[in-house]
Short mmCIF file of C-alpha atoms in Angstrom, two decimals:
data_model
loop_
_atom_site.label_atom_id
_atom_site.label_comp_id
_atom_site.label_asym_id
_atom_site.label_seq_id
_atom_site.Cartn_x
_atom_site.Cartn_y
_atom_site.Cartn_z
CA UNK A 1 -45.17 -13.95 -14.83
CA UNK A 2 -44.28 -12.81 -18.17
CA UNK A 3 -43.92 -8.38 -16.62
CA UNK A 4 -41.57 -10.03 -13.89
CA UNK A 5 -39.76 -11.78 -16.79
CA UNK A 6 -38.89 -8.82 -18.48
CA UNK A 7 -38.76 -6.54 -15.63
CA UNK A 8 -35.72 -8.93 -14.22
CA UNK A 9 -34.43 -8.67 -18.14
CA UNK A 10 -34.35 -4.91 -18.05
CA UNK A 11 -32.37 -5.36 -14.39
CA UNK A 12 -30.07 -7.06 -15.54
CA UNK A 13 -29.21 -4.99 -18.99
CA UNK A 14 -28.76 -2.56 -16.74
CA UNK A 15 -26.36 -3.80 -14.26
CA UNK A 16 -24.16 -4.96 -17.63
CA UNK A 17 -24.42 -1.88 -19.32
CA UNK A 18 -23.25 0.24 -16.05
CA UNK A 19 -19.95 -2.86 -15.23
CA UNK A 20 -18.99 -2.38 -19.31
CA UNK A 21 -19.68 1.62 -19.08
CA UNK A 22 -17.37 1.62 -15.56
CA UNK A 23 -14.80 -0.78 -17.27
CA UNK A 24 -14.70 1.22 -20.81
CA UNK A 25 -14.70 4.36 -19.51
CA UNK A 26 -11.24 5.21 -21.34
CA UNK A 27 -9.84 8.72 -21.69
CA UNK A 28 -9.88 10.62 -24.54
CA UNK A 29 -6.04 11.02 -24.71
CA UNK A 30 -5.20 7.93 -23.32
CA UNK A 31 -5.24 4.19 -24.21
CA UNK A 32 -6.92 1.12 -22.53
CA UNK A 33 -5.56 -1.76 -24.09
CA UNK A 34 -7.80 -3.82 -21.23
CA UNK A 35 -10.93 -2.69 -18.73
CA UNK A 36 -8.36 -2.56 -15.67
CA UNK A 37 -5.15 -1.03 -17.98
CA UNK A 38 -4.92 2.66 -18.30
CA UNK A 39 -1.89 4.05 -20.64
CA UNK A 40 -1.18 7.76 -20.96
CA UNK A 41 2.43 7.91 -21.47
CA UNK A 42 3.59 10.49 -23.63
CA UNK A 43 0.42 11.99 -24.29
CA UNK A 44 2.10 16.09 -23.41
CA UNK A 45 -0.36 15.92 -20.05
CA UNK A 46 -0.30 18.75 -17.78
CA UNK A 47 -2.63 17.06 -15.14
CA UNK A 48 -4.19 13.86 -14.68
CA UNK A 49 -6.88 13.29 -16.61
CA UNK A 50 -10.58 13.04 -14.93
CA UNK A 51 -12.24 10.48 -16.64
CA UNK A 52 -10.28 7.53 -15.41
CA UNK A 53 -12.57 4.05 -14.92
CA UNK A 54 -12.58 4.06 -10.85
CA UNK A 55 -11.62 0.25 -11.32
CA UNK A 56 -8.11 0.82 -12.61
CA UNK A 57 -5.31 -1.34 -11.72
CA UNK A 58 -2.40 -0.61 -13.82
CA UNK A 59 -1.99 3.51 -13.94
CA UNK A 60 1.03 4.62 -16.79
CA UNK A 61 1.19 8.52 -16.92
CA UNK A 62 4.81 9.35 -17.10
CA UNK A 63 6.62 11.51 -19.60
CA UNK A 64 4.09 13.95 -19.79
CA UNK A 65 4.10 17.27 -17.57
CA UNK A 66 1.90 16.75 -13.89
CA UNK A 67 3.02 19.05 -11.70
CA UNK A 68 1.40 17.62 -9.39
CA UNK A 69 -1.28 14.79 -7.46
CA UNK A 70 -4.61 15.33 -6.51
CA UNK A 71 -4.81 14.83 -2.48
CA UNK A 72 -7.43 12.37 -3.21
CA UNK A 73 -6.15 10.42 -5.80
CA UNK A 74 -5.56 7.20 -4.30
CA UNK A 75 -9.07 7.30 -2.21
CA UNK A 76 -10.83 7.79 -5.77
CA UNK A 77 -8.69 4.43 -7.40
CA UNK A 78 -8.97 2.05 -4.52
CA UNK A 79 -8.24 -0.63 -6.92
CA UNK A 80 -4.80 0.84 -7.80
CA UNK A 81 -1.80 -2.22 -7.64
CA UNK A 82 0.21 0.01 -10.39
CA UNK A 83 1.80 3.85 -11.09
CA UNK A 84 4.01 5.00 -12.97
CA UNK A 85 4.70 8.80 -13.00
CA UNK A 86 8.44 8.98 -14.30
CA UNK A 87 9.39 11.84 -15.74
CA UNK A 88 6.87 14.47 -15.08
CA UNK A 89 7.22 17.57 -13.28
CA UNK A 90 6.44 17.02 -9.97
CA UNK A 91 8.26 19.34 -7.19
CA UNK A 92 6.36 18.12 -3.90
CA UNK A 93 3.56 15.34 -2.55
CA UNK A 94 1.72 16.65 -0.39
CA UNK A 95 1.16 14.90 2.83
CA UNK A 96 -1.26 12.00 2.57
CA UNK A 97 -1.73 12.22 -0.79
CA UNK A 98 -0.06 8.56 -0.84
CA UNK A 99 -0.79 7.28 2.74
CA UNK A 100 -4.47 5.84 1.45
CA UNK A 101 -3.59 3.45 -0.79
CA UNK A 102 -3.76 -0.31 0.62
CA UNK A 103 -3.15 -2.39 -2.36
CA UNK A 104 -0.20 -0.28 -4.47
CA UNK A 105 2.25 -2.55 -5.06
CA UNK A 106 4.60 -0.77 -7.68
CA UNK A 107 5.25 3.00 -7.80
CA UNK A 108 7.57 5.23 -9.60
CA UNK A 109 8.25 9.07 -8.93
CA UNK A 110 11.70 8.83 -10.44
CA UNK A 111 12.88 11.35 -13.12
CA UNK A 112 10.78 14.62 -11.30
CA UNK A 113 11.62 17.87 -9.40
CA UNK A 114 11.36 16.63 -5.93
CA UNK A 115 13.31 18.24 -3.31
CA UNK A 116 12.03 16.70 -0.19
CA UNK A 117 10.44 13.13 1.01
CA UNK A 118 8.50 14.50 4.57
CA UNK A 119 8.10 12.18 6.60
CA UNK A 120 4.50 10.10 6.89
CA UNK A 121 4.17 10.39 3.32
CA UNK A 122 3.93 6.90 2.63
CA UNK A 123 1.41 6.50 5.61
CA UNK A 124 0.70 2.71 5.98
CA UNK A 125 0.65 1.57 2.19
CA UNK A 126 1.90 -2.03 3.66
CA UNK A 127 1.43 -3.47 0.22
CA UNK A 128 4.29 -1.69 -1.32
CA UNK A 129 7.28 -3.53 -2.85
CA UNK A 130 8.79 -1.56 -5.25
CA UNK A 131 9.21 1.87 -4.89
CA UNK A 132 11.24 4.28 -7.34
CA UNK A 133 12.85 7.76 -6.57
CA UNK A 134 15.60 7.99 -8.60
CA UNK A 135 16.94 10.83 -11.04
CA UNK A 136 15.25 13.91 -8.68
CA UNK A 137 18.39 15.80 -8.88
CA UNK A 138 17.23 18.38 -6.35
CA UNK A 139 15.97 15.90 -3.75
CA UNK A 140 18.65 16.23 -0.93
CA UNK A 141 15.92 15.29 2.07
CA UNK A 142 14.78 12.82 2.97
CA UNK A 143 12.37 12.44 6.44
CA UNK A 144 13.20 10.30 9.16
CA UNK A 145 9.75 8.50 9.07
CA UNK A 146 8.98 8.83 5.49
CA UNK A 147 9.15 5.16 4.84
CA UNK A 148 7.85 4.00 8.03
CA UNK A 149 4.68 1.15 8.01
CA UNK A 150 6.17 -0.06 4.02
CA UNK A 151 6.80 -3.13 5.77
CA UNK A 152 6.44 -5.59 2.70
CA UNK A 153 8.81 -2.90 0.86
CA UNK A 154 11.60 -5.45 -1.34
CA UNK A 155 13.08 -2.30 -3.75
CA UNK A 156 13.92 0.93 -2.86
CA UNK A 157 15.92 3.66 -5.52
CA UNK A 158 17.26 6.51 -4.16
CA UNK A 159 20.24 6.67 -7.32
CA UNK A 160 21.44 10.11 -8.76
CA UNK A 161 19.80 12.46 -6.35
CA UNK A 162 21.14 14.91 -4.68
CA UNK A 163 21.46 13.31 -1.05
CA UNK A 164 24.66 14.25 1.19
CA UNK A 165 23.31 11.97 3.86
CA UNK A 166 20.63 9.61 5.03
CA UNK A 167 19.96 8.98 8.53
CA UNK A 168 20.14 4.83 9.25
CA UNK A 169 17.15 4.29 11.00
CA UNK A 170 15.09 5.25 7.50
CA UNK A 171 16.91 1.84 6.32
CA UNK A 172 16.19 0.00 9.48
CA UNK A 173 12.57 0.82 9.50
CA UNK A 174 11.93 -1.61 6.06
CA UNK A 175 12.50 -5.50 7.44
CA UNK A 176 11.46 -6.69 4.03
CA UNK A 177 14.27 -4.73 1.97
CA UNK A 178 16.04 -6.63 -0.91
CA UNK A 179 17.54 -4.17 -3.06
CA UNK A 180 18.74 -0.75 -2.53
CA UNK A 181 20.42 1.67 -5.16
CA UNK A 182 22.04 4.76 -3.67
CA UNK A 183 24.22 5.38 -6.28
CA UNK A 184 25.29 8.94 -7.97
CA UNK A 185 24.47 10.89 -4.92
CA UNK A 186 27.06 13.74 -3.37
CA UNK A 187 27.58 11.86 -0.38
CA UNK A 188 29.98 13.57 2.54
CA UNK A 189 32.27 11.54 4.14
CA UNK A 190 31.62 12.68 7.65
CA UNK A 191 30.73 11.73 11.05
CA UNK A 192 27.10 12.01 10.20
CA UNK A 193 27.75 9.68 7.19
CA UNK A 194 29.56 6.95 9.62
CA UNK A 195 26.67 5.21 10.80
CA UNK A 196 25.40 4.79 7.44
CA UNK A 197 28.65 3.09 6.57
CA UNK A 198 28.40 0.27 9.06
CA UNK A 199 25.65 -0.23 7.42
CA UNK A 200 25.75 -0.44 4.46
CA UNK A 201 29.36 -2.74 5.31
CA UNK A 202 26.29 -5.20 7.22
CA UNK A 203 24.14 -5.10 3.91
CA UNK A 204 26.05 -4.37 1.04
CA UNK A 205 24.40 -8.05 -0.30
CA UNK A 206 21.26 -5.34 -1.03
CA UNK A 207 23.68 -2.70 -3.58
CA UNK A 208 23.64 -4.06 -7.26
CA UNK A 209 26.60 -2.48 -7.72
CA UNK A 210 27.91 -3.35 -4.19
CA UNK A 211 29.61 -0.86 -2.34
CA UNK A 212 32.30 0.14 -5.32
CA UNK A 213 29.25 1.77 -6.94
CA UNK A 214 28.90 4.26 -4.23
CA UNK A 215 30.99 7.29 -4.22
CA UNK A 216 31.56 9.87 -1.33
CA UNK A 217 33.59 13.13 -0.98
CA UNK A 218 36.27 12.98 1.85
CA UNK A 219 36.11 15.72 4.10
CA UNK A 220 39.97 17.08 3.82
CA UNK A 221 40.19 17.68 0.61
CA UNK A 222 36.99 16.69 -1.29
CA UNK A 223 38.18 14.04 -2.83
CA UNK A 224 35.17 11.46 -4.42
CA UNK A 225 36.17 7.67 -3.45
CA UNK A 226 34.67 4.63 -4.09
CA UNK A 227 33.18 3.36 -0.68
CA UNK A 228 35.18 -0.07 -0.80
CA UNK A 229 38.48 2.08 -0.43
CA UNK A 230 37.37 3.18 2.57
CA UNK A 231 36.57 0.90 6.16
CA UNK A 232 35.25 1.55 9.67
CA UNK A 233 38.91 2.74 10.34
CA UNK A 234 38.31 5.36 8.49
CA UNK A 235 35.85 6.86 10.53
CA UNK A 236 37.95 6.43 13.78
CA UNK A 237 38.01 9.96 14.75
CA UNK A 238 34.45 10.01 14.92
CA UNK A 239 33.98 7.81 17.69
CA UNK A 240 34.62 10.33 19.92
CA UNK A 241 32.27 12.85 18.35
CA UNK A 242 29.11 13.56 19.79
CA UNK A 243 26.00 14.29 17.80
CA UNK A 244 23.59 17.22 18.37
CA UNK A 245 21.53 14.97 20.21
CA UNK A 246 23.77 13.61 22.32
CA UNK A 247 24.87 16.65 23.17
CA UNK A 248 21.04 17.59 24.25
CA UNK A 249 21.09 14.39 26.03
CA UNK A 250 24.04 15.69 28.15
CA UNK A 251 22.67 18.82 28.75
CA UNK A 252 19.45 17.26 30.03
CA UNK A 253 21.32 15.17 31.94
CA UNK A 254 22.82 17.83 33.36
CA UNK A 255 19.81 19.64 34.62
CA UNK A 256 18.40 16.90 35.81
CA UNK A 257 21.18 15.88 37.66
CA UNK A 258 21.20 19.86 39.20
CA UNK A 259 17.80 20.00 40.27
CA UNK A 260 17.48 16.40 42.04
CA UNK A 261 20.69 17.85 44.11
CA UNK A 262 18.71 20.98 44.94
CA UNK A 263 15.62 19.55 45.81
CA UNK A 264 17.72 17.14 48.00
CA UNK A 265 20.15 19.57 49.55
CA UNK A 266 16.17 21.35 50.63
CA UNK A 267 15.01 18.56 51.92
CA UNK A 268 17.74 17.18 53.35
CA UNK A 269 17.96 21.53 55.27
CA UNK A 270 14.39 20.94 55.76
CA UNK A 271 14.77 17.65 58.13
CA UNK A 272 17.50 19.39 59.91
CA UNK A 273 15.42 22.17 60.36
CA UNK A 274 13.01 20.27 62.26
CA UNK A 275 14.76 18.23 63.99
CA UNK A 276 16.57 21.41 65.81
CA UNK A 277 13.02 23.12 66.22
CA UNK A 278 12.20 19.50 68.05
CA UNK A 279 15.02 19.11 70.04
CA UNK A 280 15.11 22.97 71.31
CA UNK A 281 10.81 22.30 72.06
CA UNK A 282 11.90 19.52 73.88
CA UNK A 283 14.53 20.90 75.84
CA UNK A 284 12.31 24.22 76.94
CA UNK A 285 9.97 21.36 78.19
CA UNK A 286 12.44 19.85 80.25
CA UNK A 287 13.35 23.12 81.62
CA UNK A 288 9.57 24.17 82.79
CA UNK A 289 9.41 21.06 84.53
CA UNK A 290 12.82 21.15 86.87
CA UNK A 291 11.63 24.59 87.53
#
């Protein structure tokens, strides 16, 4: 009794000493003021460090200098609800390297180098609410399905970036939006940018600053004015302005229309065709039998 007593002791030291190790396991550089908290801020990192406890939930690593995210980072940290990598140096994500994660709730890229949000890089992370891009100066694209399956998405900042325009149907894709901040970009004034205005008109409830916070150039003269100066009127001679894809849509249209006239105008030649062949058989038979 007394070896399976201390055998079952040993067990369970063991078991203890490996959840403590896995919830300890801090960084060097870095502080853990709890087993699930890891806090690198400021710490002059050019990478993320290695030796984070694969039970983290709260993940603090901005102002330091990452260029960049391992592709597997969020398939290592399961666990992860929170990340925060402001102000680093990050120029791209590369795709999937944030479509894994099924519990991050809060994430922050703002105050980085990136120029581009692809679309699909998101992937399904339906736990998202609140999701920071802000202050990337260079980012002036942004992918049509880049934010497509953050369906419990609340926040979204996209302020003081470099974005001209933003197609609509990235907005309509996130049912659960609350708040959007799309201030300090160099919008254009244009026909692509009238959509976008009806919408935001519909849902300016979702701008803090409401739509006198948002600022676009006009198109004569370049002119920046606040958005509320402006109205639907103002985009009145874009009504009659077709898009790119309309424009492929008449084209198709077009073609289509072309070769169903064609194939009619044979067949309709081809039933002709035989009927005459018929009627002349017919006719020949007619003859051979009078004769």
């Amino acid at each position: 009794m007394l070896p399976c007593i201390d055998w079952l002791k040993a067990f369970l030291a063991l078991i203890s000493s490996t959840l403590i190790t896995r919830g300890q396991n801090c960084p060097s550089s870095c502080l853990c003021p709890d087993h699930h908290t890891v806090d690198c801020t400021s710490r002059g990192l050019t990478r993320v460090p290695d030796s984070i406890p694969l039970d983290v939930r709260r993940l603090m690593l901005s102002n330091n200098w990452i260029p960049w995210i391992p592709s597997d980072f969020l398939v290592l940290y399961s666990d992860l609800v929170y990340l925060d990598l402001r102000n680093n140096s990050l120029s791209q994500l590369d795709p999937g390297t944030l479509s894994t994660s099924s519990r991050l709730v809060f994430l922050d890229l703002g105050s980085n180098n990136l120029t581009e949000i692809p679309s699909g890089t998101f992937g399904e992370s339906r736990s998202l609410i609140k999701l920071r891009l802000g202050n990337n100066p260079h980012l002036n694209m942004v992918g049509r399905d880049a934010f497509t399956g953050l369906t419990s998405l609340r926040e979204l900042e996209l302020e003081r970036n470099g974005l001209t325009q933003l197609d609509v149907n990235i907005l309509e894709s996130l049912p659960s939006l609350r708040m959007l901040r799309l201030e300090g970009n160099p919008w254009l004034c244009n026909c692509h940018f009238a959509k976008m205005f009806v919408w935001l008109l519909e849902n300016q409830h979702k701008l803090p600053k409401g739509m006198a916070g948002i600022e676009c150039s006009l198109p004569a003269d370049g002119r920046r004015v606040p958005l509320n100066l402006l109205s639907e009127d103002s985009f009145r001679e874009c009504r009659g302005t077709l898009t790119l894809t309309d424009y492929l849509i008449v084209i198709f249209s077009g073609i289509s229309v072309s070769v169903a006239a064609i194939m009619a105008s044979f067949f309709l030649a081809s039933t002709v065709h035989c009927f005459q062949r018929l009627s002349k058989g017919r006719g020949e038979d007619e003859e051979e039998g009078n004769d």
